[in-house]
Coordinates of C-alpha atoms and ligand atoms in Angstrom, one line a residue:
Chain A
M1 CA -22.6 37.3 40.3
I2 CA -19.2 38.0 40.6
A3 CA -20.4 39.5 36.9
T4 CA -23.7 41.9 38.6
V5 CA -20.5 43.2 41.3
S6 CA -18.8 44.1 39.0
T7 CA -21.3 45.4 36.8
L8 CA -22.9 47.1 39.0
A9 CA -19.9 48.7 40.3
V10 CA -18.9 50.4 37.1
A11 CA -22.8 51.8 37.0
I12 CA -22.2 53.6 40.4
T13 CA -18.9 55.4 40.2
L14 CA -20.1 56.0 36.6
I15 CA -23.3 58.0 37.4
V16 CA -21.3 59.1 40.7
A17 CA -18.5 60.6 39.1
I18 CA -19.5 61.5 36.0
P19 CA -21.7 64.9 37.2
K20 CA -19.0 65.2 39.3
M21 CA -17.1 67.1 36.9
P22 CA -16.6 70.7 36.1
R23 CA -19.2 71.6 33.1
W24 CA -20.9 68.7 34.1
D25 CA -24.1 71.3 33.9
R26 CA -23.2 72.9 30.4
V27 CA -23.4 69.5 29.0
K28 CA -26.5 68.5 30.8
K29 CA -28.2 71.9 29.1
S30 CA -27.1 71.5 25.9
F31 CA -27.1 68.0 25.4
F32 CA -29.9 66.0 27.8
N33 CA -32.6 68.9 27.6
G34 CA -35.6 67.6 28.2
E35 CA -38.1 70.5 26.7
V36 CA -36.2 70.5 23.0
L37 CA -36.2 66.5 22.8
G38 CA -39.7 66.7 23.3
E39 CA -40.1 68.6 20.8
T40 CA -37.6 67.9 18.5
F41 CA -38.6 64.1 18.7
P42 CA -41.2 64.1 17.1
K43 CA -39.4 65.2 13.9
L44 CA -36.4 63.1 14.1
L45 CA -38.5 60.0 13.8
D46 CA -40.7 61.0 11.2
A47 CA -37.3 62.0 9.9
F48 CA -36.0 58.2 10.7
V49 CA -39.1 57.0 8.0
L50 CA -36.5 58.4 5.2
D51 CA -33.3 56.1 6.3
I52 CA -35.9 53.3 6.9
K53 CA -36.9 53.3 3.9
I54 CA -34.2 53.8 2.1
F55 CA -32.3 50.7 3.3
L56 CA -35.8 49.3 3.0
W57 CA -34.9 49.8 -1.2
S58 CA -30.9 49.4 -0.6
V59 CA -31.0 45.2 1.5
P60 CA -32.5 43.6 -1.7
I61 CA -30.7 45.3 -4.2
I62 CA -27.1 44.7 -2.3
L63 CA -27.7 40.9 -1.9
F64 CA -29.1 40.6 -5.5
I65 CA -26.0 42.6 -7.1
A66 CA -23.8 40.9 -4.4
M67 CA -25.2 37.2 -4.8
L68 CA -24.7 37.6 -9.2
V69 CA -20.8 39.4 -8.2
A70 CA -19.4 36.5 -5.9
V71 CA -20.5 33.4 -8.3
T72 CA -19.5 35.3 -11.0
R73 CA -16.0 35.7 -8.8
N74 CA -16.1 31.9 -8.1
S75 CA -17.0 30.5 -11.8
R76 CA -14.8 28.9 -13.5
S77 CA -15.5 28.4 -17.1
P78 CA -12.7 30.4 -19.3
A79 CA -16.1 32.0 -21.5
L80 CA -16.4 34.6 -18.4
F81 CA -13.3 35.8 -17.8
P82 CA -13.5 38.9 -18.8
L83 CA -16.7 39.3 -16.5
R84 CA -14.5 37.7 -13.5
I85 CA -11.3 40.6 -14.4
L86 CA -14.7 43.1 -14.6
A87 CA -16.2 42.0 -10.9
V88 CA -12.3 41.5 -9.2
V89 CA -12.1 45.8 -10.8
Y90 CA -15.3 46.6 -9.3
V91 CA -14.9 45.1 -5.6
D92 CA -11.6 46.2 -5.3
V93 CA -12.8 50.2 -6.8
M94 CA -15.3 50.2 -5.1
R95 CA -13.8 49.1 -1.4
G96 CA -11.4 51.1 -2.1
V97 CA -12.7 54.4 -1.5
P98 CA -15.1 55.5 1.8
V99 CA -18.4 55.4 0.9
L100 CA -18.5 59.1 1.4
L101 CA -16.6 60.1 -0.5
W102 CA -18.3 58.0 -3.0
I103 CA -22.2 59.2 -1.4
Y104 CA -20.4 62.7 -2.2
L105 CA -18.8 61.6 -6.3
I106 CA -21.6 59.3 -7.6
G107 CA -25.0 62.0 -5.4
F108 CA -23.4 64.9 -7.0
G109 CA -21.2 64.3 -9.9
V110 CA -24.1 62.2 -11.5
P111 CA -26.6 64.7 -11.2
G112 CA -24.7 66.9 -12.1
L113 CA -24.4 66.1 -16.3
G114 CA -27.9 67.2 -16.0
L115 CA -30.4 64.3 -16.6
E116 CA -34.1 65.9 -16.2
R117 CA -36.0 65.2 -12.4
P118 CA -36.3 62.2 -11.2
W119 CA -33.1 61.6 -11.9
N120 CA -31.6 64.5 -11.3
S121 CA -31.9 63.8 -7.5
P122 CA -28.5 63.9 -5.5
L123 CA -31.1 61.6 -3.3
L124 CA -31.3 58.9 -5.8
W125 CA -27.9 59.1 -6.5
G126 CA -26.2 58.7 -3.0
T127 CA -28.4 55.7 -2.5
V128 CA -26.9 54.1 -5.7
A129 CA -24.0 55.0 -4.2
L130 CA -24.4 53.4 -1.1
V131 CA -25.9 50.0 -3.0
L132 CA -23.1 49.8 -5.7
T133 CA -20.7 49.6 -2.6
Y134 CA -22.1 47.5 0.5
A135 CA -22.8 45.1 -2.6
T136 CA -19.4 44.7 -2.7
Y137 CA -18.4 44.3 0.6
V138 CA -21.5 41.8 0.9
S139 CA -20.4 40.1 -2.3
E140 CA -16.8 39.3 -0.1
V141 CA -19.1 38.0 2.7
F142 CA -21.0 35.6 0.4
R143 CA -18.0 34.6 -1.7
A144 CA -16.2 33.6 1.8
G145 CA -19.1 31.4 1.6
I146 CA -19.4 30.0 -0.6
E147 CA -15.3 29.6 -0.4
S148 CA -15.5 27.9 2.7
V149 CA -17.9 24.9 1.4
H150 CA -16.0 21.5 0.3
E151 CA -14.8 20.7 -2.3
S152 CA -16.2 17.4 -2.2
Q153 CA -20.0 18.5 -2.0
R154 CA -19.2 20.2 -5.6
A155 CA -17.4 16.5 -6.1
A156 CA -20.7 14.5 -5.1
A157 CA -22.6 16.6 -6.9
R158 CA -20.7 16.8 -10.9
S159 CA -21.2 12.6 -9.7
L160 CA -25.0 13.1 -9.8
G161 CA -24.7 14.7 -13.5
L162 CA -26.3 17.8 -11.5
S163 CA -24.9 20.9 -13.8
N164 CA -22.5 23.9 -12.9
A165 CA -25.4 26.3 -12.3
Q166 CA -27.9 23.3 -10.7
T167 CA -24.0 22.4 -7.6
M168 CA -24.4 26.6 -7.0
R169 CA -27.6 26.5 -7.2
H170 CA -28.8 23.3 -4.9
V171 CA -25.7 22.2 -3.3
V172 CA -23.0 25.2 -2.7
L173 CA -25.6 28.2 -2.3
P174 CA -27.5 26.8 0.2
Q175 CA -24.7 25.9 2.3
A176 CA -22.7 29.0 1.8
V177 CA -25.9 31.6 2.4
R178 CA -26.2 30.1 5.2
R179 CA -22.7 29.8 6.9
V180 CA -22.2 33.8 6.2
I181 CA -26.3 34.6 7.7
P182 CA -23.8 36.3 10.7
P183 CA -21.5 38.6 8.9
L184 CA -23.9 39.9 6.8
M185 CA -26.0 40.7 9.7
N186 CA -23.3 43.1 11.1
D187 CA -22.8 44.9 7.3
M188 CA -26.5 45.4 7.7
V189 CA -25.7 46.9 10.6
S190 CA -22.9 49.3 9.3
L191 CA -25.3 49.8 6.3
Q192 CA -28.5 50.9 8.4
K193 CA -26.2 53.9 10.2
D194 CA -24.4 54.7 7.1
V195 CA -27.6 55.1 5.3
A196 CA -27.6 58.9 7.2
L197 CA -24.1 59.9 5.5
V198 CA -26.7 60.1 2.3
S199 CA -27.9 63.4 4.1
L200 CA -24.6 64.5 3.3
I201 CA -25.8 65.7 -0.3
G202 CA -29.4 66.7 0.6
P203 CA -32.0 64.6 1.6
I204 CA -33.5 66.0 4.6
E205 CA -34.2 62.3 6.6
I206 CA -32.6 62.5 10.4
L207 CA -29.0 63.0 10.9
R208 CA -30.3 66.3 9.1
Q209 CA -33.2 67.0 10.9
A210 CA -31.1 67.0 14.2
G211 CA -29.2 69.5 12.3
I212 CA -31.5 71.4 11.7
D213 CA -33.0 71.1 15.6
K214 CA -29.6 72.0 16.9
S215 CA -29.4 75.6 14.9
K216 CA -33.0 76.3 16.0
F217 CA -32.7 75.4 19.5
A218 CA -29.2 76.0 20.1
S219 CA -28.4 72.8 21.6
F220 CA -26.9 68.9 21.1
T221 CA -29.9 67.1 22.5
P222 CA -31.7 66.1 18.7
Y223 CA -28.4 64.2 18.6
V224 CA -28.9 62.8 21.2
G225 CA -32.5 61.7 20.3
A226 CA -30.7 60.9 16.6
A227 CA -28.7 58.4 18.7
I228 CA -31.5 56.7 21.0
I229 CA -33.5 56.4 17.3
F230 CA -30.7 54.1 15.9
L231 CA -29.5 52.7 19.0
A232 CA -33.3 51.0 19.4
I233 CA -32.4 49.6 15.4
T234 CA -29.5 49.0 16.0
I235 CA -28.5 47.1 18.7
P236 CA -31.4 44.7 18.5
M237 CA -29.4 43.9 15.6
T238 CA -26.3 43.3 16.9
R239 CA -28.1 41.0 19.7
T240 CA -30.2 38.7 17.1
T241 CA -26.6 39.0 15.2
D242 CA -24.6 37.1 17.8
W243 CA -27.7 34.8 18.9
L244 CA -27.1 34.2 15.3
L245 CA -23.6 33.8 15.3
E246 CA -23.5 31.2 19.4
R247 CA -26.0 29.5 17.8
E248 CA -24.0 28.6 14.2
R249 CA -20.6 28.0 16.5
R250 CA -22.7 25.8 19.0
R251 CA -24.1 23.7 15.8
T252 CA -21.0 23.3 14.0
S253 CA -18.5 22.4 16.7
G254 CA -20.9 19.4 17.0
T255 CA -23.4 19.6 20.1
R256 CA -26.9 19.1 18.9
V257 CA -29.4 21.5 19.9
S258 CA -32.5 20.6 19.1
Chain B
M1 CA -9.0 2.5 -20.6
Q2 CA -5.8 2.9 -22.7
K3 CA -2.5 4.6 -21.5
V4 CA -4.5 7.3 -19.3
V5 CA -2.0 9.3 -18.1
K6 CA -2.6 12.3 -15.5
S7 CA -0.1 13.7 -13.7
F8 CA -0.9 16.5 -11.0
G9 CA 2.4 18.9 -11.6
A10 CA 5.6 17.0 -11.8
N11 CA 3.9 14.7 -9.9
T12 CA 2.7 11.7 -12.5
V13 CA -0.1 9.8 -10.7
L14 CA -1.4 7.5 -13.6
N15 CA 1.7 6.7 -16.3
A16 CA 0.2 4.9 -19.3
L17 CA -2.3 2.5 -17.4
D18 CA -4.7 0.0 -19.4
L19 CA -7.4 -1.4 -18.3
D20 CA -10.8 -3.4 -19.5
I21 CA -14.2 -3.7 -17.3
A22 CA -16.6 -5.7 -18.2
K23 CA -20.1 -5.2 -18.7
G24 CA -21.2 -6.6 -14.8
E25 CA -17.7 -7.0 -14.1
I26 CA -16.8 -6.1 -10.5
V27 CA -13.4 -5.2 -10.3
S28 CA -11.5 -4.5 -7.3
L29 CA -8.4 -1.6 -7.2
I30 CA -5.6 -2.2 -4.7
G31 CA -2.5 -1.2 -3.5
P32 CA -0.6 1.3 -1.4
S33 CA -1.8 4.6 -0.1
G34 CA -0.9 7.4 -2.3
S35 CA -0.9 4.7 -6.2
G36 CA -3.8 6.3 -7.5
K37 CA -6.7 4.6 -6.5
S38 CA -9.0 7.2 -6.2
T39 CA -7.5 9.5 -9.3
L40 CA -8.3 6.7 -11.2
L41 CA -12.2 6.8 -10.3
R42 CA -11.7 10.0 -10.7
C43 CA -10.8 10.4 -14.2
I44 CA -13.9 7.7 -14.8
N45 CA -16.2 9.8 -13.4
L46 CA -14.5 12.3 -15.9
L47 CA -14.3 15.2 -12.3
E48 CA -10.7 14.9 -13.0
P49 CA -9.5 16.0 -17.3
I50 CA -6.1 12.9 -18.1
D51 CA -3.8 14.3 -19.2
D52 CA -3.0 11.9 -22.3
G53 CA -5.0 8.4 -23.6
E54 CA -8.8 7.0 -23.6
I55 CA -11.5 6.0 -22.2
W56 CA -14.0 4.7 -23.9
F57 CA -17.6 3.9 -22.6
G58 CA -20.3 2.1 -23.8
G59 CA -18.8 3.3 -27.2
I60 CA -17.3 6.4 -27.5
D61 CA -13.8 7.9 -26.1
I62 CA -15.4 10.3 -23.1
S63 CA -12.0 11.7 -22.6
V64 CA -12.1 14.1 -25.4
P65 CA -11.5 17.6 -24.4
G66 CA -14.3 19.4 -24.5
Y67 CA -16.5 16.7 -24.2
D68 CA -20.0 17.1 -22.5
P69 CA -18.7 15.5 -18.6
N70 CA -22.6 15.6 -17.4
P71 CA -24.9 13.0 -19.9
V72 CA -21.5 10.6 -19.1
R73 CA -21.4 11.0 -14.7
R74 CA -25.4 10.4 -15.2
R75 CA -24.6 7.0 -15.9
I76 CA -21.7 6.6 -13.7
G77 CA -22.3 6.2 -9.4
M78 CA -20.1 7.4 -7.1
V79 CA -19.8 6.6 -3.4
F80 CA -17.3 8.7 -1.5
Q81 CA -14.4 7.4 1.4
S82 CA -16.2 10.8 3.4
Y83 CA -19.7 10.5 2.2
N84 CA -20.0 13.4 0.3
L85 CA -24.3 14.0 1.6
F86 CA -25.4 16.9 1.7
P87 CA -25.8 18.2 4.6
H88 CA -28.7 20.8 4.0
M89 CA -31.0 18.4 2.9
S90 CA -33.1 15.4 4.3
V91 CA -32.0 12.3 3.7
M92 CA -34.7 11.5 1.3
E93 CA -34.1 15.3 -0.6
N94 CA -29.9 14.6 -1.1
I95 CA -31.6 11.4 -2.8
C96 CA -34.2 12.5 -5.1
L97 CA -31.9 15.3 -5.2
A98 CA -30.4 14.4 -9.2
P99 CA -33.3 11.9 -10.8
V100 CA -35.3 15.4 -10.0
R101 CA -33.5 17.4 -11.8
V102 CA -30.9 15.8 -13.9
L103 CA -33.1 12.8 -15.4
G104 CA -36.9 15.5 -14.7
R105 CA -38.2 12.8 -12.8
K106 CA -41.8 13.7 -11.3
A107 CA -41.4 14.1 -7.6
N108 CA -43.3 11.2 -6.9
D109 CA -42.4 8.8 -8.9
T110 CA -38.9 9.1 -8.2
K111 CA -39.5 9.1 -4.2
A112 CA -41.6 5.7 -4.3
Q113 CA -38.3 3.8 -6.1
A114 CA -36.5 6.2 -3.2
L115 CA -38.4 4.9 -0.7
A116 CA -38.4 0.8 -1.7
L117 CA -34.4 1.3 -1.7
L118 CA -34.2 2.8 1.0
E119 CA -36.1 -0.2 2.2
Q120 CA -33.9 -2.6 0.8
F121 CA -31.1 -1.2 2.1
G122 CA -32.1 -1.0 5.9
L123 CA -33.3 2.5 6.2
A124 CA -36.9 3.1 5.9
D125 CA -37.2 5.0 9.0
K126 CA -34.2 7.5 8.3
A127 CA -35.8 9.6 5.3
K128 CA -36.6 12.4 7.1
S129 CA -33.4 12.7 9.3
Y130 CA -30.2 14.5 8.1
P131 CA -27.2 13.4 7.1
D132 CA -25.5 14.7 10.6
Q133 CA -28.2 12.6 12.5
L134 CA -26.5 9.4 11.2
S135 CA -24.1 7.0 12.2
G136 CA -21.4 7.1 9.6
G137 CA -22.5 3.4 8.5
Q138 CA -26.5 4.6 8.2
Q139 CA -24.7 8.4 6.0
Q140 CA -22.8 5.6 3.9
R141 CA -25.9 3.4 2.5
V142 CA -27.5 6.3 1.4
A143 CA -24.3 7.7 0.1
I144 CA -25.1 4.6 -2.0
V145 CA -28.4 4.6 -1.7
R146 CA -28.2 8.2 -3.7
A147 CA -25.5 6.6 -6.3
L148 CA -28.3 4.4 -7.3
T149 CA -31.1 6.3 -8.1
I150 CA -30.1 7.8 -11.4
E151 CA -29.5 4.4 -11.8
P152 CA -26.3 4.0 -13.6
E153 CA -25.2 1.7 -15.6
V154 CA -21.4 1.8 -13.6
L155 CA -20.9 2.3 -9.5
L156 CA -17.1 3.3 -8.9
L157 CA -16.5 3.4 -4.5
D158 CA -13.9 5.1 -3.4
E159 CA -12.6 3.2 0.1
I160 CA -16.4 3.6 1.2
T161 CA -15.3 2.0 4.4
S162 CA -11.9 3.6 6.1
A163 CA -14.0 6.7 7.3
L164 CA -16.0 3.7 9.7
D165 CA -15.4 2.7 13.3
P166 CA -15.3 -1.6 12.5
E167 CA -18.3 -2.4 13.8
L168 CA -20.3 0.1 11.6
V169 CA -18.4 -1.2 8.1
G170 CA -19.9 -5.3 7.7
E171 CA -23.5 -3.1 7.2
V172 CA -21.8 -0.9 4.0
L173 CA -19.2 -3.9 3.1
D174 CA -23.7 -6.3 3.2
A175 CA -24.9 -3.4 0.8
V176 CA -22.2 -4.4 -1.3
R177 CA -22.9 -7.4 -1.3
N178 CA -26.2 -7.1 -2.4
L179 CA -25.3 -4.6 -5.3
R180 CA -24.0 -7.6 -6.4
N181 CA -27.0 -9.6 -6.9
T182 CA -28.4 -6.8 -9.3
G183 CA -25.4 -7.3 -11.7
M184 CA -24.1 -3.7 -11.7
T185 CA -20.8 -3.2 -12.8
V186 CA -18.5 -2.3 -10.8
V187 CA -15.4 -0.6 -9.4
L188 CA -14.3 0.2 -6.0
A189 CA -10.8 0.7 -4.0
T190 CA -10.2 -0.7 -0.8
H191 CA -7.8 -1.5 1.6
E192 CA -10.4 -4.6 2.7
M193 CA -8.5 -7.7 1.7
S194 CA -10.9 -10.3 2.5
F195 CA -13.8 -8.3 1.6
A196 CA -11.9 -7.4 -1.8
R197 CA -11.6 -11.1 -2.3
E198 CA -15.2 -12.2 -2.0
I199 CA -16.6 -10.3 -4.0
S200 CA -14.4 -9.6 -7.1
D201 CA -14.5 -11.0 -10.3
T202 CA -11.3 -9.4 -10.7
V203 CA -8.7 -7.6 -8.5
C204 CA -5.5 -5.1 -9.9
M205 CA -3.2 -4.7 -8.3
L206 CA -2.3 -0.1 -8.1
D207 CA 1.5 1.0 -8.0
G208 CA 4.2 3.7 -9.8
G209 CA 0.9 4.5 -11.5
V210 CA 0.3 1.1 -13.5
I211 CA -1.9 -1.7 -13.2
I212 CA 1.2 -4.6 -12.1
E213 CA -1.3 -7.1 -12.1
K214 CA -4.1 -8.1 -12.8
G215 CA -6.2 -11.5 -12.3
S216 CA -9.0 -13.4 -10.0
P217 CA -9.0 -13.2 -6.4
E218 CA -8.0 -16.6 -6.0
S219 CA -4.7 -16.2 -8.5
I220 CA -4.0 -12.1 -6.6
F221 CA -4.4 -13.6 -3.3
T222 CA -2.7 -16.9 -2.8
N223 CA -0.5 -16.8 -6.2
A224 CA 0.9 -13.2 -7.1
T225 CA 4.0 -13.8 -9.5
N226 CA 4.7 -10.1 -9.3
P227 CA 7.1 -9.8 -6.5
R228 CA 6.2 -5.9 -5.2
T229 CA 2.3 -7.6 -5.1
R230 CA 3.8 -9.9 -2.5
Q231 CA 5.4 -7.9 -0.4
F232 CA 2.4 -5.6 -0.3
L233 CA -0.4 -7.9 0.3
S234 CA 2.1 -10.0 3.5
R235 CA 2.7 -6.0 4.8
V236 CA -1.5 -6.0 4.7
N237 CA -1.5 -8.7 6.3
S238 CA 0.5 -8.6 9.0
R239 CA -1.5 -5.6 10.6
Ligands
LIG301 N1 -5.7 17.3 -6.0 C1 -4.7 16.8 -6.3 N2 -3.9 17.9 -6.4 C2 -2.4 16.8 -6.1 N3 -2.1 16.2 -6.2 C3 -3.1 14.7 -5.9 C4 -4.4 15.7 -6.1 N4 -5.0 14.4 -6.0 C5 -3.8 13.1 -5.6 N5 -2.5 14.2 -5.7 C6 -1.0 12.8 -5.5 O1 -2.1 12.1 -6.7 C7 -1.3 10.4 -6.2 C8 -2.6 9.2 -5.5 O2 -3.4 9.5 -5.1 P1 -4.8 9.1 -4.7 O3 -5.5 10.1 -3.9 O4 -5.1 8.7 -6.0 O5 -4.2 8.2 -4.0 P2 -5.0 6.5 -3.5 O6 -4.3 5.4 -4.0 O7 -6.3 7.2 -3.5 O8 -4.6 6.3 -2.2 P3 -5.2 5.9 -0.2 O9 -4.7 4.9 -0.8 O10 -4.4 7.0 0.9 O11 -6.5 6.9 -0.4 C9 -0.8 10.7 -4.4 O12 -0.2 11.1 -4.6 C10 -1.2 12.4 -4.2 O13 -0.8 13.0 -4.1
LIG302 MG1 -7.7 7.0 -2.1

C-alpha cells in the first residue's frame, strides 16, 4: 500500500515536472517525434535481426570455451600445468581490457592481415573478439560454481571409484551449473547489449542503423526507438534472472518450494 | 598397514601406525577428537596420499605413489559423517551412478539390485526421493546402500551417526548390524562406545598418531592396560 502510494507520487512528480523544464519542447521534438519513430522503427527492427543473430551464434561458443577454460583451471593433474597457465593468462589478458578495445584490435587487426573473403570481414572478427572476451567472463562464473561444490562431494564420488573426469562430469558440473544460472543470465544480458559494439567497426546492426537515421532525419528519435527495442529484450531477461536468483536463494536457505 | 606416516604440514597425524585387518573382521577405531581416525580411513581409501609406510590390500602395496587409485577404491566402500549424497540426483540415481559408470553394469540390473538393497534397509519407498526430502537417518542409510552397490570387499564407516539426532542413531546402527551378518569386512571410526563394544571383533584405541592399545571389546572396555585408554574411556563414560 505504502509502496503503491509512493510510486504514484514519484510518477506524478516526474510527469508534471519534466515538461515544465525550459527546453522540454525542443527535446520532445528531437527525441520523441512520433512521425520519425513510425518511419524508422521498421528499419531498426530489421537491423536488430543482425544483433540477435550475432547473439545466438555467440552464446553456445562462449559457453563451450568458458566451460573448457573453467575445467582446465580447476584440474589438478600436473600434466595439465602448462594448459592451466595458458588459461590463466588468457583470462587475465582478455578481462583486463575493455571489450570495445578488443573489438577494434581483433576486428580491424585480423582482416588487415589481407585474408581472402569471407575471412576478412570485420563483422566476423568483431564477433570473435566479443566471444573471446565474454568466454573469459563466463569462465569465471563457471569456476566460482565449480569451487562452490563442497570438497566432500568429490571425496564421495572418488570413494565410489569414479575417475576425476567422471566426478567432474556427473557430480561437480551438474551442481555447479545449476548454481550459476542466475549470474550467467546476467552476463547474457550484458552480452545482448554489447553485441551493438560490433557495429562500431562496420556491420549495419541496430545501433548503426539508428545513427544513419539520426543524420537522415536530423532527429534523435531513432536512438529512442533502438532503446525501446533493447529494453523489450533485456527487461524480460533481467526479470527472469531475478526470479531465478530468488528461487535459488529460497531453495538453498532450506524452505522447500514444491 | 605398516608404519604409515601422514602429516598435514608440520602436523603429523599418523606417526608410524601399524594395523592389520583380517577378512570379515569388524574393527572399531576409538580415540579423542583429532586423533586421526578420519585421516586413517581416508588414507586406506587413498583419498589422502601417505608420506611414508605401506598399505597392503589383497597382496599389493596400494600406497605406492603413482599407483592408480580407482581400481582400489572400487573394492573399498566408504560412508561419511555428513552422508555426502549427491543432492542433484534421486536416491536411485545416487545408488546406480557408480555401478553403471564405474563397473559398467546395465542400468536395469543395477536398479533391481538397488531396490533389493533399499528394501533390506527399510527404504523401499524412497527410491525416487531426493536427498533433501529425507531425514538424516534415511540419508545415511542411503549412503550405506550406495557404498554397498559397488560390492566392496571392505567398508569404511567414518562416524556415521555423529551428525544424527539421537532418535535416528538406532536405525543406522541397525543397518550396520545388518552388515555384520553378511560377513563384510568393516572398519569404523566411532564415538558410540556401547556400539563399538557390541559390534566389533577388535577395538583400536588411537592417540598421538599410533594405536596405543588394541584388543577384543571386552579387554579394552573392562580391562584396558594403557592409562591413556582408561582415562579416555572414563571421560567418555562420564558424559
Ligand atoms: N585436510 C586437512 N588439512 C590439514 N589438517 C588436517 C586435514 N584433515 C585433518 N587434519 C588434521 O588432522 C588431525 C586429525 O584429524 P581427523 O579428522 O583424522 O581426526 P579424528 O580422529 O577423525 O577426529 P574427530 O573425532 O573429531 O572426527 C587434526 O589435527 C586435523 O586438524
Ligand atoms: Mg573424524
